Short mmCIF file of C-alpha atoms in Angstrom, two decimals:
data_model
loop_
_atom_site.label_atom_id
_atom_site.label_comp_id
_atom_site.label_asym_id
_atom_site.label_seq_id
_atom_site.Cartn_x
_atom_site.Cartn_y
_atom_site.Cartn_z
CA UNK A 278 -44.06 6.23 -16.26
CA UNK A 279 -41.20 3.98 -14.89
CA UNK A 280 -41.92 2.32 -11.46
CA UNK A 281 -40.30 3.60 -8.51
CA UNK A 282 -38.23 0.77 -8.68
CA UNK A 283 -36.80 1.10 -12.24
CA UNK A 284 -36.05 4.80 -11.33
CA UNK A 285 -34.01 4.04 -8.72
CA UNK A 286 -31.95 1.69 -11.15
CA UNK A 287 -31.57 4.11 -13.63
CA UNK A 288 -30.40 6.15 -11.22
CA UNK A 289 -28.01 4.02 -9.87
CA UNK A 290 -26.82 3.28 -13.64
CA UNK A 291 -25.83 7.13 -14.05
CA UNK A 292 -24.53 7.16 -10.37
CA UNK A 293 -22.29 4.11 -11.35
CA UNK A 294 -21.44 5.75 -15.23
CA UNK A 295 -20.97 9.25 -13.77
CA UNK A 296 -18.12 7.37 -10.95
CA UNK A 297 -16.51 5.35 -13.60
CA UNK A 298 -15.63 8.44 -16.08
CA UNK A 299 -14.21 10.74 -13.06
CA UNK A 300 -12.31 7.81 -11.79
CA UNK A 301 -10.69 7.93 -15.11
CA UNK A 302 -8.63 10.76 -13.92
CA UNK A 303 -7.52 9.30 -11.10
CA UNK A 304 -4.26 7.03 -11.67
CA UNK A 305 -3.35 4.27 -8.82
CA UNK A 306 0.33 3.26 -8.58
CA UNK A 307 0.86 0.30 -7.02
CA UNK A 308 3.49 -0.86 -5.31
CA UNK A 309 4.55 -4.61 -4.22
CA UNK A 310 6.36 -5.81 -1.56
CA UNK A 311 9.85 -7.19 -1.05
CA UNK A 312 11.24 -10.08 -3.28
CA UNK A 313 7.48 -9.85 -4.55
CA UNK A 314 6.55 -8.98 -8.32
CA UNK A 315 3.25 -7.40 -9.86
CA UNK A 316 1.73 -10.26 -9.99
CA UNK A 317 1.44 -9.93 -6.19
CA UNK A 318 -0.61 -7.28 -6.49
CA UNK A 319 -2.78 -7.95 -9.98
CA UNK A 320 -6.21 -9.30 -8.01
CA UNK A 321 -6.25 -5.47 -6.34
CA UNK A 322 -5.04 -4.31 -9.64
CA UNK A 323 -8.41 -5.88 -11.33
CA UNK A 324 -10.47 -4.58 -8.74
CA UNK A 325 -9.13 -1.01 -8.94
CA UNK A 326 -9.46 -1.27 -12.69
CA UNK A 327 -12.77 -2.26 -12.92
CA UNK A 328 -13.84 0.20 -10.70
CA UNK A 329 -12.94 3.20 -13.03
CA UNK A 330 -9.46 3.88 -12.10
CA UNK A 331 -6.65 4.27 -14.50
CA UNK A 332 -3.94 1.62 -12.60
CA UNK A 333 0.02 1.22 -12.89
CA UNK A 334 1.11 -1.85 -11.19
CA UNK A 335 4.67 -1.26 -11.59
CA UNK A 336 7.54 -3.80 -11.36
CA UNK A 337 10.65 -3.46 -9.97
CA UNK A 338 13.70 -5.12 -8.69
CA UNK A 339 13.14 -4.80 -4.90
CA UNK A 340 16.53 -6.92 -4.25
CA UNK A 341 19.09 -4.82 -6.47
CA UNK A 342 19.34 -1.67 -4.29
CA UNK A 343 18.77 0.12 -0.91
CA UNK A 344 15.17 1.88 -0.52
CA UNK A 345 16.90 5.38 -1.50
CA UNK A 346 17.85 4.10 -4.69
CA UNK A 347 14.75 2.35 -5.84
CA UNK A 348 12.05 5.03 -4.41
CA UNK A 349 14.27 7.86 -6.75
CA UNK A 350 14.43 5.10 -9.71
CA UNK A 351 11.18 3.55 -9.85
CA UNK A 352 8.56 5.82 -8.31
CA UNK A 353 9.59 8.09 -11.09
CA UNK A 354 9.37 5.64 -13.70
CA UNK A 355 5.48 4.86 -12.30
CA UNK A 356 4.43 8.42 -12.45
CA UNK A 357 5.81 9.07 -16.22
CA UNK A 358 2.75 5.75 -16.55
CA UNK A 359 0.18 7.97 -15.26
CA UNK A 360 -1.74 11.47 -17.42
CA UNK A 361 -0.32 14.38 -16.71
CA UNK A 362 -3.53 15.83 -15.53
CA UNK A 363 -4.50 12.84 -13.22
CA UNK A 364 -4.87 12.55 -9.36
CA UNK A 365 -2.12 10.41 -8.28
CA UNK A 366 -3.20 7.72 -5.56
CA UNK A 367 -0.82 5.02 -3.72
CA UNK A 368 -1.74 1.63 -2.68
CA UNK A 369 1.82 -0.43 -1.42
CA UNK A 370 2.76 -3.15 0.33
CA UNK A 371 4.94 -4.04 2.73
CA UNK A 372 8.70 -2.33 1.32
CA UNK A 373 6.24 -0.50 -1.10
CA UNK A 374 4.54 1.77 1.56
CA UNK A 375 8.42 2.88 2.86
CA UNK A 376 9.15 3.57 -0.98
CA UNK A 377 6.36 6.57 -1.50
CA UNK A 378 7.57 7.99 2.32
CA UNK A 379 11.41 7.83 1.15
CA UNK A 380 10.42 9.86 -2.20
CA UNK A 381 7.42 11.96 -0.51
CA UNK A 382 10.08 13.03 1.96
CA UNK A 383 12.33 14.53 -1.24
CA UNK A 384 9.89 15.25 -4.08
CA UNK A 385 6.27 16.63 -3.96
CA UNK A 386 3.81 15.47 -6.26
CA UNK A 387 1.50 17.46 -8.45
CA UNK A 388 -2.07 16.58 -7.39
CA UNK A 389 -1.60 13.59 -4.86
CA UNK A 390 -4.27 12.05 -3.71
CA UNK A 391 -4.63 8.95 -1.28
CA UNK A 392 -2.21 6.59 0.11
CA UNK A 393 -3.15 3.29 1.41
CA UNK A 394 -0.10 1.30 2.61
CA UNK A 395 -0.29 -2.39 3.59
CA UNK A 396 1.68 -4.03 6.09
CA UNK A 397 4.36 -1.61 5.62
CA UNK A 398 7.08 -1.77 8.27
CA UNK A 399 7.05 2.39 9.59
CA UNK A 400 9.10 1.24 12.47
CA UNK A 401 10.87 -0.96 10.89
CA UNK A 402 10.93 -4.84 11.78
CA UNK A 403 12.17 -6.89 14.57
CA UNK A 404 12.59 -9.67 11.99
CA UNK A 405 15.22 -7.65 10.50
CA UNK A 406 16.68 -6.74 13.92
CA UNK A 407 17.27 -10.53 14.69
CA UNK A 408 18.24 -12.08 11.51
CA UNK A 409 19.93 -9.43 9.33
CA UNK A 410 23.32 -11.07 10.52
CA UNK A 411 22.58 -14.70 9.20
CA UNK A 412 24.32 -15.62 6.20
CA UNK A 413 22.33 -14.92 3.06
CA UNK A 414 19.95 -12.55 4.32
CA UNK A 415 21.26 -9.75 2.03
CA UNK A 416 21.63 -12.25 -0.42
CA UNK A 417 17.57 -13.12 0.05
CA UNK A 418 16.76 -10.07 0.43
CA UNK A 419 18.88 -7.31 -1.32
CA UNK A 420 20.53 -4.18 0.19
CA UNK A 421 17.09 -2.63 0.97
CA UNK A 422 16.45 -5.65 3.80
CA UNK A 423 18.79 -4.42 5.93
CA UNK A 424 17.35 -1.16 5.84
CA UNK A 425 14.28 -1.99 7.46
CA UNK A 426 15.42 -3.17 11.25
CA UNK A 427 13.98 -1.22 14.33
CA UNK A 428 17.03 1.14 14.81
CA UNK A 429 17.06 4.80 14.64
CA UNK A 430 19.45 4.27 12.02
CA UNK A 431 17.19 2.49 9.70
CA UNK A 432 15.51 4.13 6.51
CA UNK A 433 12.05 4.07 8.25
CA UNK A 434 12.94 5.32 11.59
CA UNK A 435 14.61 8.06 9.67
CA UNK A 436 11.13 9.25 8.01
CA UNK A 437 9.39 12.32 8.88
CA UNK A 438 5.55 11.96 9.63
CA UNK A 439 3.49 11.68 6.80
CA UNK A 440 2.12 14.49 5.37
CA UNK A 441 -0.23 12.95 2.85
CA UNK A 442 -3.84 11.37 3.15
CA UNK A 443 -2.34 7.94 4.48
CA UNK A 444 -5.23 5.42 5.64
CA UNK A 445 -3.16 2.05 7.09
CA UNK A 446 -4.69 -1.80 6.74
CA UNK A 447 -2.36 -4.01 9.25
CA UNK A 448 -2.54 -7.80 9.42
CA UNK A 449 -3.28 -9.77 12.70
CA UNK A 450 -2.93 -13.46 11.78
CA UNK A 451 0.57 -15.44 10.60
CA UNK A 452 1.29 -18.36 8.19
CA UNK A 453 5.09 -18.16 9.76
CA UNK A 454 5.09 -18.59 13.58
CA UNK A 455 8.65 -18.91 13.99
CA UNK A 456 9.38 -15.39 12.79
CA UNK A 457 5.95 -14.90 14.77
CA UNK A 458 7.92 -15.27 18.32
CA UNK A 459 10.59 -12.35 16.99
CA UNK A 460 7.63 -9.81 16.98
CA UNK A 461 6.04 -8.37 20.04
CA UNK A 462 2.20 -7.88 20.19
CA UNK A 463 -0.16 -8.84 17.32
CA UNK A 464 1.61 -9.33 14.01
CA UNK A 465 1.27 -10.88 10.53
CA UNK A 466 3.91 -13.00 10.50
CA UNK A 467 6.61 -10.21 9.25
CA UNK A 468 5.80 -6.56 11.25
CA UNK A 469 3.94 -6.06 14.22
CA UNK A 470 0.92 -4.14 14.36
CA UNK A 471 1.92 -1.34 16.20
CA UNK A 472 5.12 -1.35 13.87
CA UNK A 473 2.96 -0.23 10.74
CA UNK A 474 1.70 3.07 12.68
CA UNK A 475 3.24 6.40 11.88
CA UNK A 476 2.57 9.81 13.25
CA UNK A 477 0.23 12.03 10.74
CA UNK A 478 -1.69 9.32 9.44
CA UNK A 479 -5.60 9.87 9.11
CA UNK A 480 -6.78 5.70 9.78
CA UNK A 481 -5.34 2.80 10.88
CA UNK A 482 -7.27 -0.58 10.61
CA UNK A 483 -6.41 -4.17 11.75
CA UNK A 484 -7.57 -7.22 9.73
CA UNK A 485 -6.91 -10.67 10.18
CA UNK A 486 -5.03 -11.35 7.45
CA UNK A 487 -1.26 -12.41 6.52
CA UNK A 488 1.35 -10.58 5.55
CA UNK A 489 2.38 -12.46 2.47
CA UNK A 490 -1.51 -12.71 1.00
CA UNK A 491 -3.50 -9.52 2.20
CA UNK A 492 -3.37 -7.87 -0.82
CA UNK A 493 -5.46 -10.79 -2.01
CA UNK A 494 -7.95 -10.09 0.73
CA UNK A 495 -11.29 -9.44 -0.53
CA UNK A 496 -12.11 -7.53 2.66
CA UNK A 497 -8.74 -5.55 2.36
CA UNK A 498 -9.62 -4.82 -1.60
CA UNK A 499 -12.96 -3.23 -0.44
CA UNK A 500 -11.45 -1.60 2.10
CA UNK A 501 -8.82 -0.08 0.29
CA UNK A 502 -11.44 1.11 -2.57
CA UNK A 503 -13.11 2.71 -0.33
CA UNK A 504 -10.41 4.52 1.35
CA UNK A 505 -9.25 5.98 -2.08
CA UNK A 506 -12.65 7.12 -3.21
CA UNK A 507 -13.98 8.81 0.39
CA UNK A 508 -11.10 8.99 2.51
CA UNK A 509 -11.62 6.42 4.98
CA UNK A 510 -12.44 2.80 5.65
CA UNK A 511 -15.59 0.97 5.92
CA UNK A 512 -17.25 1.83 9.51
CA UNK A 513 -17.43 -1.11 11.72
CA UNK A 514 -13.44 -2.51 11.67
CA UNK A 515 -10.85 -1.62 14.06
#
């Protein structure tokens, strides 16, 4: 008869087995950030993958049209990636999170599942608010830049609440302290912390990690994995 021991790993072996075939059901589109490309996002991608999950980290031209445009294009595109049959989870960053509320807003999806958004900019940016008037910006950044300032008038501001299982990882430390002084509060170098909150989401988190990297985060990955398989972050982080 097997020790207690080797029972408990065998159990754990069919826990683990019995995870990884449901999770094959379950399709993740990701979503990068602005003037970002997959490749941003293919360390989470890994991690989502190897935990059962059928993934689509989907590419698109964030610079060559407003946030309309490119939620209506290219969210479509991502969910013609995933089976028909599937639960559809989210995990964005930055312009990506403002993407699934643009199309969310218009479309409903058959069997959606989780969102996690990272860094996204839900009340806009005050980065965008100062600078959008320099010359290039639109050039840097594309039509979809100048969408994302503060202002009622911008895209985000625009959004209803979510009405979707949205759990929220913001960023508390900056590589870029110039844009740094633009943003009120704690920040990750782009949007503030208190930016990234919008009304009807279920959990909102604060790591100290940079906007630019914390999809690399190994403490964001975990947290993220375990938002999409229970629901809600890791106890213990604020």
């Amino acid at each position: 008869m097997p020790s207690i021991q080797a029972q408990q790993e065998m159990q754990n072996h069919r826990n683990t087995t019995t995870s990884l075939t449901t999770r094959k059901n379950e399709c993740v589109i990701l979503l990068h950030g602005l003037a970002k490309t997959k490749r941003s996002m293919s360390k989470l991608n890994r991690a989502l993958k190897e935990a059962g999950y059928t993934t689509v980290n989907h590419d698109y031209p964030s610079r060559s049209g407003s946030i309309p445009h490119l939620a209506e294009t290219h969210i479509n595109q991502a969910l013609t990636q995933c089976p028909d049959t599937a639960t559809i989870h989210f995990v964005t960053h930055s312009l990506g999170g403002i993407l699934v509320r643009q199309y969310l807003q218009n479309h409903s999806i058959k069997n959606l599942g989780r969102v996690v958004m990272l860094g996204p900019p839900n009340q806009g940016s005050e980065v965008v608010d100062k600078l959008h008037g320099l010359p290039g910006f639109e050039l840097i950044g594309g039509p979809s830049s100048l969408e994302l300032g503060t202002k009622e008038n911008s895209i985000p501001r625009q959004l209803g609440p979510a009405n979707f299982e949205l759990g929220i990882i913001a960023g508390s430390r900056s590589i870029n302290l110039i844009l740094s002084t633009l943003l009120p509060g704690q920040d990750d170098g782009k949007v503030s912390v208190s930016n990234t909150k919008v009304e009807g989401m279920k959990q909102h988190i604060v790591l100290p990690v940079t906007h630019p990297f914390m999809m690399k985060n190994a403490n964001v990955i975990a947290q993220v994995k375990s938002f999409l398989a229970q629901g809600e972050f890791q106890s213990g982080v604020h």
